[in-house]
Amino acid sequence: MTTDTVVLPPAGALTEADLDPTLDLPAAIDRLRKEKNAIILAHYYQDGEIQDLADFVGDSLDLSRKAAATDAEMIVFCGVRFMGEVAKILSPGKTVVIPDAEAGCSLEEACQADVFRRFRAAHPDHVAVTYINCSAEVKALSDVIVTSSNAEAIVRQLPADKPILFAPDRHLGAFIAKKTGREMTLWPGSCIIHEQFSEKELIKLKVRHPAAKVAAHPECPESILGHADHIGSTRGILDFVLKSPASEFIIATELHIIHQMEKAAPGKVFIPAPGADGGCNCASCPFMAKNTLEKIYLAMVNGAPAIEIPEALRVAALKPLERMLELSVSVPMSSGAPHAAA
Ligand code: 13P
């Protein structure tokens, strides 16, 4: 069983039904941000209107660093639940709220702590390198946490004679194993969004757009990565399309990152990579999409859903996260939300 780390709003708390439909939500959220001394953090996979009101938009690594360093009293984490957990593990003295308690992650679901514990026990001489997309309990059972932007740098710093267990994303693990030449035993998990891209449809799209560069997240299967001109974290992909002299790009990751690209490079064309039906909206993460302005407002008013982690679990999960931050010093922090043209 997994520990429930989310405390729901109490009975009698404000609900969506209580909201005045004429309320100017961005203005109301802004007022609350000041009143509560809150910082709003958003992942690039959030809806554009949420990215636009955030204090900082970033990838998983930069959001963790921001959560660890903030002096705000409340962290409003617009992403998915494990990201809120990371913020609370790193900043236990802050109130950490998430807009929707049900915003999970297919990778987290694919790696249950009791099964992971047995997996580790079966490989006692291995070092457990675990992707940040997992529960606090799985973190607590790991030696070091990685994100897509620091995984390669961290794996390169591990003792060369140590075999590696990599969980839960098998595609990211396979990509890092290939790049570093390290032996890795991979957990068989994957992200539902990156898994559904279709190589056949991608080839058809490339034929229709021969000048387009393909940028892909390493959570994509190897069949997709094989067509990529750039492979990197969300922030890496963003940097690539902004620096590239090309004017057309096929983006193989969750499609809401295109919001930042269009803001920063309005003259360039960004096409979401296709799924098996050839359509585009299949790359929208249903968990990230649970967050809305209404829910952000309510979470700030109610101080809930809030992340609360039993102290023993928090301390155990903190260790591999701190190791991640120590081993990531060579990966620079981005300036935030960032790339806005204005
Ligand atoms: P990054 O934020 O490291 O690009 O990874 C994307 C992701 O999987 C978020 O859940």
GROMACS .gro file of C-alpha atoms and ligand atoms in nm, residues 43-45 58-61 63 80 82-83 105 107 131-133 147-149 191 194 217 219 232-235 253 288, ligand 1:
model
   39
   43HIS     CA    1   0.572   2.253  -1.527
   44TYR     CA    2   0.596   2.313  -1.903
   45TYR     CA    3   0.319   2.053  -1.944
   58GLY     CA    4   1.043   2.487  -1.562
   59ASP     CA    5   1.138   2.123  -1.600
   60SER     CA    6   1.144   1.878  -1.310
   61LEU     CA    7   1.500   1.961  -1.205
   63LEU     CA    8   1.125   2.317  -1.030
   80VAL     CA    9   0.141   1.633  -1.081
   82PHE     CA   10   0.491   1.355  -0.717
   83MET     CA   11   0.622   1.704  -0.797
  105CYS     CA   12   0.153   0.991  -1.318
  107LEU     CA   13   0.522   0.613  -1.437
  131TYR     CA   14   1.363   0.878  -1.210
  132ILE     CA   15   1.192   1.157  -1.016
  133ASN     CA   16   0.854   1.045  -1.159
  147THR     CA   17   1.548   1.383  -1.389
  148SER     CA   18   1.570   1.381  -1.765
  149SER     CA   19   1.807   1.681  -1.760
  191CYS     CA   20   0.487   0.727  -1.975
  194HIS     CA   21   0.554   0.938  -2.482
  217HIS     CA   22   1.203   1.377  -2.489
  219GLU     CA   23   1.084   0.917  -2.235
  232GLY     CA   24   1.656   1.626  -2.417
  233SER     CA   25   1.444   1.729  -2.121
  234THR     CA   26   1.157   1.970  -2.174
  235ARG     CA   27   1.388   2.259  -2.102
  253THR     CA   28   0.674   1.540  -2.588
  288MET     CA   29  -0.152   1.751  -1.595
  34313P     P1   30   1.140   1.691  -1.747
  34313P     O1   31   1.063   1.787  -1.666
  34313P     O2   32   1.266   1.645  -1.681
  34313P     O3   33   1.163   1.735  -1.887
  34313P     O4   34   1.051   1.556  -1.759
  34313P     C1   35   0.921   1.562  -1.805
  34313P     C2   36   0.830   1.484  -1.723
  34313P     O5   37   0.824   1.366  -1.727
  34313P     C3   38   0.745   1.551  -1.629
  34313P     O6   39   0.667   1.457  -1.564
   0.00000   0.00000   0.00000
